[in-house]
Short mmCIF file of C-alpha atoms in Angstrom, two decimals:
data_model
loop_
_atom_site.label_atom_id
_atom_site.label_comp_id
_atom_site.label_asym_id
_atom_site.label_seq_id
_atom_site.Cartn_x
_atom_site.Cartn_y
_atom_site.Cartn_z
CA UNK A 1 32.80 70.85 62.36
CA UNK A 2 29.06 72.19 61.75
CA UNK A 3 29.66 72.13 57.76
CA UNK A 4 31.06 68.57 57.91
CA UNK A 5 27.50 67.50 59.07
CA UNK A 6 25.76 69.94 56.91
CA UNK A 7 27.74 68.74 53.91
CA UNK A 8 27.24 65.01 55.38
CA UNK A 9 23.18 65.70 54.70
CA UNK A 10 23.96 65.32 51.00
CA UNK A 11 25.57 62.17 51.27
CA UNK A 12 23.48 59.02 50.81
CA UNK A 13 23.90 56.11 53.24
CA UNK A 14 24.88 52.69 51.76
CA UNK A 15 25.05 49.21 52.77
CA UNK A 16 28.07 49.94 54.94
CA UNK A 17 26.63 52.59 57.21
CA UNK A 18 23.02 50.72 57.86
CA UNK A 19 25.60 47.71 58.40
CA UNK A 20 27.89 49.89 61.17
CA UNK A 21 24.16 51.23 62.91
CA UNK A 22 23.44 47.12 63.26
CA UNK A 23 26.74 46.51 64.80
CA UNK A 24 26.61 49.72 67.20
CA UNK A 25 23.04 48.84 68.15
CA UNK A 26 23.80 44.91 68.97
CA UNK A 27 27.09 45.35 70.28
CA UNK A 28 25.45 47.43 73.38
CA UNK A 29 22.20 45.12 73.10
CA UNK A 30 23.68 41.89 75.41
CA UNK A 31 21.45 40.52 72.30
CA UNK A 32 24.46 38.71 71.25
CA UNK A 33 25.70 37.15 74.16
CA UNK A 34 23.86 33.61 73.43
CA UNK A 35 25.18 33.95 70.00
CA UNK A 36 27.83 31.21 68.66
CA UNK A 37 30.79 32.87 67.02
CA UNK A 38 29.67 37.07 67.63
CA UNK A 39 29.17 36.28 71.25
CA UNK A 40 33.01 38.05 71.45
CA UNK A 41 31.73 41.21 70.43
CA UNK A 42 28.76 41.98 73.24
CA UNK A 43 30.00 44.82 74.62
CA UNK A 44 30.35 42.86 78.56
CA UNK A 45 32.39 40.22 76.42
CA UNK A 46 34.90 43.07 74.85
CA UNK A 47 35.20 44.69 78.29
CA UNK A 48 37.04 41.90 80.18
CA UNK A 49 37.60 41.84 83.79
CA UNK A 50 40.44 42.98 85.63
CA UNK A 51 42.39 39.86 87.25
CA UNK A 52 42.48 38.75 90.83
CA UNK A 53 44.60 40.03 92.64
CA UNK A 54 47.25 37.51 94.04
CA UNK A 55 46.39 36.54 97.48
CA UNK A 56 43.25 38.62 97.36
CA UNK A 57 39.92 37.51 96.66
CA UNK A 58 39.17 40.47 94.15
CA UNK A 59 40.67 43.05 91.66
CA UNK A 60 42.97 45.87 92.69
CA UNK A 61 39.44 48.17 93.65
CA UNK A 62 39.44 46.03 96.65
CA UNK A 63 36.57 46.24 99.25
CA UNK A 64 34.87 48.36 102.03
CA UNK A 65 36.27 51.48 100.68
CA UNK A 66 34.10 54.61 101.32
CA UNK A 67 34.28 58.47 100.31
CA UNK A 68 36.70 59.99 97.40
CA UNK A 69 39.19 57.02 97.58
CA UNK A 70 36.56 54.75 96.84
CA UNK A 71 34.97 57.10 93.96
CA UNK A 72 38.39 57.14 92.40
CA UNK A 73 39.09 53.67 92.69
CA UNK A 74 35.59 53.24 90.69
CA UNK A 75 36.75 55.49 88.00
CA UNK A 76 39.94 53.90 87.69
CA UNK A 77 38.40 50.32 87.12
CA UNK A 78 35.74 51.66 84.62
CA UNK A 79 38.56 53.79 82.34
CA UNK A 80 38.98 51.26 80.07
CA UNK A 81 35.05 50.42 79.50
CA UNK A 82 34.66 53.96 78.51
CA UNK A 83 37.53 54.15 76.39
CA UNK A 84 36.51 51.14 75.00
CA UNK A 85 32.98 52.80 74.12
CA UNK A 86 33.69 55.55 72.92
CA UNK A 87 36.02 54.02 70.29
CA UNK A 88 33.09 51.74 68.78
CA UNK A 89 31.01 55.05 69.06
CA UNK A 90 33.87 56.69 67.05
CA UNK A 91 33.80 53.88 64.48
CA UNK A 92 30.66 53.21 64.00
CA UNK A 93 30.09 56.57 63.18
CA UNK A 94 33.06 57.02 60.82
CA UNK A 95 31.83 54.10 58.68
CA UNK A 96 28.04 56.06 58.72
CA UNK A 97 25.83 54.71 61.45
CA UNK A 98 24.55 58.29 61.99
CA UNK A 99 23.63 58.63 58.39
CA UNK A 100 21.70 55.22 58.51
CA UNK A 101 20.11 56.65 61.39
CA UNK A 102 19.25 60.36 59.86
CA UNK A 103 17.52 58.45 56.69
CA UNK A 104 15.82 56.21 59.06
CA UNK A 105 14.59 59.27 61.43
CA UNK A 106 13.90 61.68 58.13
CA UNK A 107 10.58 60.25 57.18
CA UNK A 108 8.66 60.01 60.93
CA UNK A 109 10.14 63.36 61.95
CA UNK A 110 7.63 65.36 60.19
CA UNK A 111 4.68 63.33 61.51
CA UNK A 112 6.27 62.72 65.10
CA UNK A 113 7.92 65.87 65.76
CA UNK A 114 6.48 68.78 63.24
CA UNK A 115 9.89 69.22 62.25
CA UNK A 116 11.22 68.88 58.59
CA UNK A 117 12.94 65.36 57.56
CA UNK A 118 16.06 67.68 56.76
CA UNK A 119 16.97 68.19 59.91
CA UNK A 120 17.14 64.25 60.57
CA UNK A 121 21.31 64.70 60.74
CA UNK A 122 21.35 67.29 63.49
CA UNK A 123 18.79 65.07 65.34
CA UNK A 124 20.97 61.91 65.25
CA UNK A 125 24.39 64.14 66.25
CA UNK A 126 22.67 65.60 69.10
CA UNK A 127 22.36 62.08 70.18
CA UNK A 128 26.58 62.68 70.44
CA UNK A 129 27.78 65.85 71.35
CA UNK A 130 25.22 68.38 72.49
CA UNK A 131 26.92 71.11 71.31
CA UNK A 132 26.50 70.25 67.77
CA UNK A 133 22.75 69.81 67.82
CA UNK A 134 22.41 73.05 68.99
CA UNK A 135 24.58 74.91 66.70
CA UNK A 136 23.45 73.25 63.88
CA UNK A 137 19.65 73.56 64.58
CA UNK A 138 20.85 77.41 65.12
CA UNK A 139 22.33 77.19 61.66
CA UNK A 140 19.51 75.88 59.74
CA UNK A 141 17.30 78.54 61.34
CA UNK A 142 19.64 81.50 60.27
CA UNK A 143 19.46 79.97 56.59
CA UNK A 144 15.78 79.90 56.53
CA UNK A 145 15.79 76.62 56.59
CA UNK A 146 13.41 75.82 60.07
CA UNK A 147 10.76 78.35 61.77
CA UNK A 148 11.43 79.66 65.01
CA UNK A 149 8.22 77.21 66.36
CA UNK A 150 10.41 73.97 64.76
CA UNK A 151 13.84 75.13 66.34
CA UNK A 152 11.68 75.71 69.39
CA UNK A 153 10.54 71.78 68.82
CA UNK A 154 13.80 70.69 67.96
CA UNK A 155 15.32 72.10 71.05
CA UNK A 156 12.48 70.43 73.05
CA UNK A 157 13.42 66.73 71.78
CA UNK A 158 17.46 67.88 72.19
CA UNK A 159 17.32 68.91 75.73
CA UNK A 160 15.92 66.34 77.71
CA UNK A 161 19.18 63.71 78.00
CA UNK A 162 21.62 65.73 75.51
CA UNK A 163 24.12 64.22 74.33
CA UNK A 164 22.42 60.40 74.77
CA UNK A 165 24.97 58.48 73.62
CA UNK A 166 28.00 59.75 75.08
CA UNK A 167 26.52 60.24 78.87
CA UNK A 168 24.79 56.95 78.41
CA UNK A 169 28.11 55.10 77.77
CA UNK A 170 29.53 56.22 80.71
CA UNK A 171 26.95 55.54 83.19
CA UNK A 172 26.32 52.12 81.62
CA UNK A 173 30.06 51.73 82.24
CA UNK A 174 29.43 52.41 85.98
CA UNK A 175 26.92 50.25 86.21
CA UNK A 176 28.14 46.89 84.38
CA UNK A 177 26.55 43.77 85.73
CA UNK A 178 24.15 45.71 87.94
CA UNK A 179 21.40 47.15 85.74
CA UNK A 180 18.90 44.45 84.42
CA UNK A 181 18.81 46.65 81.02
CA UNK A 182 20.83 47.12 78.17
CA UNK A 183 22.38 49.98 76.64
CA UNK A 184 20.38 49.45 73.51
CA UNK A 185 17.11 49.11 75.78
CA UNK A 186 18.10 52.18 77.57
CA UNK A 187 18.69 53.82 74.60
CA UNK A 188 15.45 53.34 73.01
CA UNK A 189 13.65 54.19 76.06
CA UNK A 190 15.30 57.47 76.35
CA UNK A 191 14.66 58.15 72.22
CA UNK A 192 10.92 57.41 73.12
CA UNK A 193 10.85 60.12 76.25
CA UNK A 194 12.42 62.68 74.04
CA UNK A 195 9.20 62.19 71.60
CA UNK A 196 7.17 62.57 74.34
CA UNK A 197 8.66 65.42 75.37
CA UNK A 198 8.65 67.16 71.85
CA UNK A 199 4.98 66.18 71.64
CA UNK A 200 4.30 67.88 75.19
CA UNK A 201 5.79 70.92 74.13
CA UNK A 202 3.87 71.00 70.78
CA UNK A 203 0.62 70.69 72.29
CA UNK A 204 1.62 73.74 74.89
CA UNK A 205 2.81 75.33 71.69
CA UNK A 206 -0.71 75.67 70.35
CA UNK A 207 -2.54 77.05 73.38
CA UNK A 208 -3.30 80.79 73.24
CA UNK A 209 -1.71 81.01 76.31
CA UNK A 210 1.62 80.65 74.67
CA UNK A 211 0.93 82.13 71.11
CA UNK A 212 0.02 85.44 73.48
CA UNK A 213 3.21 85.36 75.19
CA UNK A 214 5.43 88.01 73.75
CA UNK A 215 9.39 87.89 74.32
CA UNK A 216 10.31 91.32 76.65
CA UNK A 217 13.73 91.83 75.57
CA UNK B 1 67.42 62.00 48.77
CA UNK B 2 64.69 64.76 49.23
CA UNK B 3 62.18 62.50 47.44
CA UNK B 4 62.98 59.55 49.50
CA UNK B 5 62.49 61.00 52.63
CA UNK B 6 59.04 62.50 51.43
CA UNK B 7 57.55 59.14 50.23
CA UNK B 8 58.82 57.97 53.37
CA UNK B 9 56.90 60.84 55.13
CA UNK B 10 53.86 59.98 53.39
CA UNK B 11 54.07 56.20 53.77
CA UNK B 12 54.43 56.72 57.24
CA UNK B 13 51.15 59.08 57.37
CA UNK B 14 49.18 56.60 55.51
CA UNK B 15 47.92 54.91 58.93
CA UNK B 16 44.72 52.57 58.34
CA UNK B 17 41.54 54.53 59.35
CA UNK B 18 40.11 51.82 60.99
CA UNK B 19 42.86 52.01 63.77
CA UNK B 20 43.43 55.80 63.45
CA UNK B 21 39.32 56.35 63.98
CA UNK B 22 39.04 54.03 67.00
CA UNK B 23 42.13 55.44 68.69
CA UNK B 24 40.90 58.94 68.27
CA UNK B 25 37.37 57.50 69.85
CA UNK B 26 39.66 55.70 72.91
CA UNK B 27 41.30 59.21 73.40
CA UNK B 28 37.47 61.18 73.79
CA UNK B 29 36.50 58.25 76.27
CA UNK B 30 39.92 59.10 78.17
CA UNK B 31 39.07 62.73 78.21
CA UNK B 32 35.66 62.33 78.79
CA UNK B 33 36.50 60.04 81.82
CA UNK B 34 39.38 62.38 83.36
CA UNK B 35 37.86 65.74 82.80
CA UNK B 36 33.98 64.75 83.20
CA UNK B 37 33.67 61.59 85.13
CA UNK B 38 36.33 61.09 88.16
CA UNK B 39 35.49 64.78 89.50
CA UNK B 40 31.98 64.25 89.46
CA UNK B 41 32.16 60.58 91.07
CA UNK B 42 34.75 61.81 93.45
CA UNK B 43 32.30 64.60 94.40
CA UNK B 44 29.14 62.34 94.92
CA UNK B 45 31.13 59.82 96.86
CA UNK B 46 32.59 62.28 99.25
CA UNK B 47 29.13 64.18 99.69
CA UNK B 48 27.63 60.81 100.23
CA UNK B 49 30.50 60.15 103.06
CA UNK B 50 29.25 63.21 105.07
CA UNK B 51 25.87 62.62 104.43
CA UNK B 52 26.50 58.96 106.06
CA UNK B 53 29.00 60.06 108.63
CA UNK B 54 27.00 63.14 109.86
CA UNK B 55 23.85 61.37 109.96
CA UNK B 56 22.14 63.41 107.45
CA UNK B 57 21.34 60.53 105.22
CA UNK B 58 19.02 59.04 107.66
CA UNK B 59 17.31 62.40 108.03
CA UNK B 60 16.80 63.09 104.54
CA UNK B 61 15.33 59.28 104.05
CA UNK B 62 12.82 60.02 107.03
CA UNK B 63 11.80 63.40 105.32
CA UNK B 64 11.73 62.35 101.36
CA UNK B 65 10.51 58.95 101.91
CA UNK B 66 6.69 59.84 101.78
CA UNK B 67 7.12 61.86 99.03
CA UNK B 68 8.67 59.41 97.29
CA UNK B 69 7.19 56.58 97.83
CA UNK B 70 4.70 57.41 94.90
CA UNK B 71 7.26 56.84 92.97
CA UNK B 72 8.03 53.76 94.29
CA UNK B 73 11.57 55.04 95.50
CA UNK B 74 13.31 55.03 99.03
CA UNK B 75 13.79 58.80 100.28
CA UNK B 76 17.45 58.40 99.46
CA UNK B 77 16.91 58.42 95.96
CA UNK B 78 16.31 62.04 96.26
CA UNK B 79 19.75 62.71 96.65
CA UNK B 80 20.54 60.41 93.48
CA UNK B 81 18.32 63.41 91.46
CA UNK B 82 19.90 66.18 93.08
CA UNK B 83 23.34 64.92 92.85
CA UNK B 84 22.46 64.20 89.30
CA UNK B 85 21.40 67.90 88.11
CA UNK B 86 24.68 68.96 88.30
CA UNK B 87 26.35 66.18 86.58
CA UNK B 88 24.99 62.80 85.71
CA UNK B 89 28.38 60.75 86.64
CA UNK B 90 28.11 62.08 90.02
CA UNK B 91 24.64 61.13 90.34
CA UNK B 92 25.27 57.69 89.13
CA UNK B 93 28.11 57.61 91.58
CA UNK B 94 25.98 58.63 94.17
CA UNK B 95 23.31 55.54 93.54
CA UNK B 96 25.99 53.15 93.36
CA UNK B 97 27.48 54.57 96.66
CA UNK B 98 23.47 54.03 98.07
CA UNK B 99 23.36 50.71 96.57
CA UNK B 100 26.71 49.69 98.31
CA UNK B 101 25.31 50.60 101.43
CA UNK B 102 22.21 49.11 100.95
CA UNK B 103 19.98 51.83 100.93
CA UNK B 104 18.86 51.33 97.51
CA UNK B 105 18.62 48.25 95.66
CA UNK B 106 19.82 46.82 92.02
CA UNK B 107 15.95 46.91 90.43
CA UNK B 108 16.20 51.25 92.05
CA UNK B 109 19.54 52.16 90.31
CA UNK B 110 18.25 50.02 87.25
CA UNK B 111 15.29 52.58 87.21
CA UNK B 112 17.13 55.51 88.38
CA UNK B 113 19.21 55.53 85.00
CA UNK B 114 16.44 57.30 83.21
CA UNK B 115 15.45 60.34 85.37
CA UNK B 116 19.83 61.02 85.94
CA UNK B 117 19.98 61.12 82.02
CA UNK B 118 16.81 63.11 81.70
CA UNK B 119 17.84 66.16 83.97
CA UNK B 120 21.48 65.13 84.20
CA UNK B 121 23.85 68.14 84.08
CA UNK B 122 20.45 70.53 83.29
CA UNK B 123 22.68 73.21 84.65
CA UNK B 124 25.73 73.48 82.08
CA UNK B 125 22.81 72.07 79.55
CA UNK B 126 20.90 74.82 79.52
CA UNK B 127 23.29 77.19 78.24
CA UNK B 128 24.76 74.83 76.02
CA UNK B 129 22.03 73.42 74.29
CA UNK B 130 18.99 75.83 74.99
CA UNK B 131 20.64 79.16 74.92
CA UNK B 132 23.22 78.43 72.68
CA UNK B 133 20.33 77.30 70.08
CA UNK B 134 18.88 80.81 70.17
CA UNK B 135 15.39 79.32 70.89
CA UNK B 136 12.88 81.98 71.77
CA UNK B 137 13.08 83.29 75.44
CA UNK B 138 9.58 82.61 76.74
CA UNK B 139 9.92 78.61 75.31
CA UNK B 140 12.61 78.17 77.75
CA UNK B 141 10.77 77.74 80.75
CA UNK B 142 8.60 75.28 79.14
CA UNK B 143 11.64 72.65 78.26
CA UNK B 144 12.89 72.93 81.89
CA UNK B 145 9.53 72.24 83.09
CA UNK B 146 8.59 69.27 80.80
CA UNK B 147 11.85 67.72 81.40
CA UNK B 148 11.59 68.22 85.39
CA UNK B 149 8.58 67.04 85.42
CA UNK B 150 9.16 63.93 83.28
CA UNK B 151 12.19 62.90 85.41
CA UNK B 152 9.57 62.25 87.89
CA UNK B 153 7.14 60.53 85.69
CA UNK B 154 9.77 58.20 84.31
CA UNK B 155 10.67 57.00 87.67
CA UNK B 156 6.66 55.89 87.53
CA UNK B 157 7.22 54.66 84.57
CA UNK B 158 10.29 52.52 84.60
CA UNK B 159 8.78 51.28 87.75
CA UNK B 160 5.72 50.07 85.28
CA UNK B 161 7.92 48.75 82.55
CA UNK B 162 9.89 46.41 84.91
CA UNK B 163 6.97 44.95 86.44
CA UNK B 164 5.57 44.29 83.00
CA UNK B 165 8.78 42.75 82.19
CA UNK B 166 8.48 40.74 85.11
CA UNK B 167 11.15 42.05 87.07
#
């Protein structure tokens, strides 16, 4: 899969990729709720709701459950949302949302992170699956495209809240209608936090304290 | 006869990429839910159940209230972060269980999503991300430290953000 990703770097994102990226962000942002026709594509509208059980007040999950059974019932009610969300993520990635995102990230990576813009695809794919981000970072180091310091900075970005999108989507499924912020808002906040963590690491790396430390093998 | 079979086979394999890709993603979602979400949520809800019935939750709250008040959270939020360190859906489930018991408010849960995401699953992800990338050994403790500190700082930042938004 890493080879696929490195090949992806050579592809240029077209208008379709940007449409896919925009669609992904809009669907999860809650911004479509009030738009006349497109409001059907808002994630809450697509997720729908379970029907009311006849003769009862709510859906099959019931009320007042506790312990493992309640946890199980909750998960069962979440599965459709998680499956739908991952389907949307896979679709938008297939149509090039990752490529568009990496093109948007690459000019800012050098000033904001101190890492070359060619790492953008690794950065964007680390937002989906943590292993891919780590593996591509390692590959690019071994091929001599980045230095050791740049690798550390990259990991300092990837580790906090790794596999962001996949996990966020699961958590959001669990908290539909409870939390006050939309998925895209959380996505933005977490990416900003990742940049902050990366830059704190950059500062630490500039101190003499860090540079003097040697690896004890 | 063989040629007809071949043509039929080729036609059967030509599904629309849209449907194919969506279904592949949906299956991924299924696997994530079954292998990751279900076990974690059952663990978390059982854990909270035990804490509540033994009265340990109240003790936990009394001990951690003075600490967590700095971050604007009730003391029980520490249970959310600790569970979240093991598994993210577990941490979220803990938060939801505490919400339905009335210990946490919806605003608290909104804030807690961020620390759960930052430090979540760190016990597993340490190996999968930091070690797998081969980053210098001396950097590991700093990255973990930064993430840990950020987890708590983000509680305060999120509180600020929600206040600025008027929530």
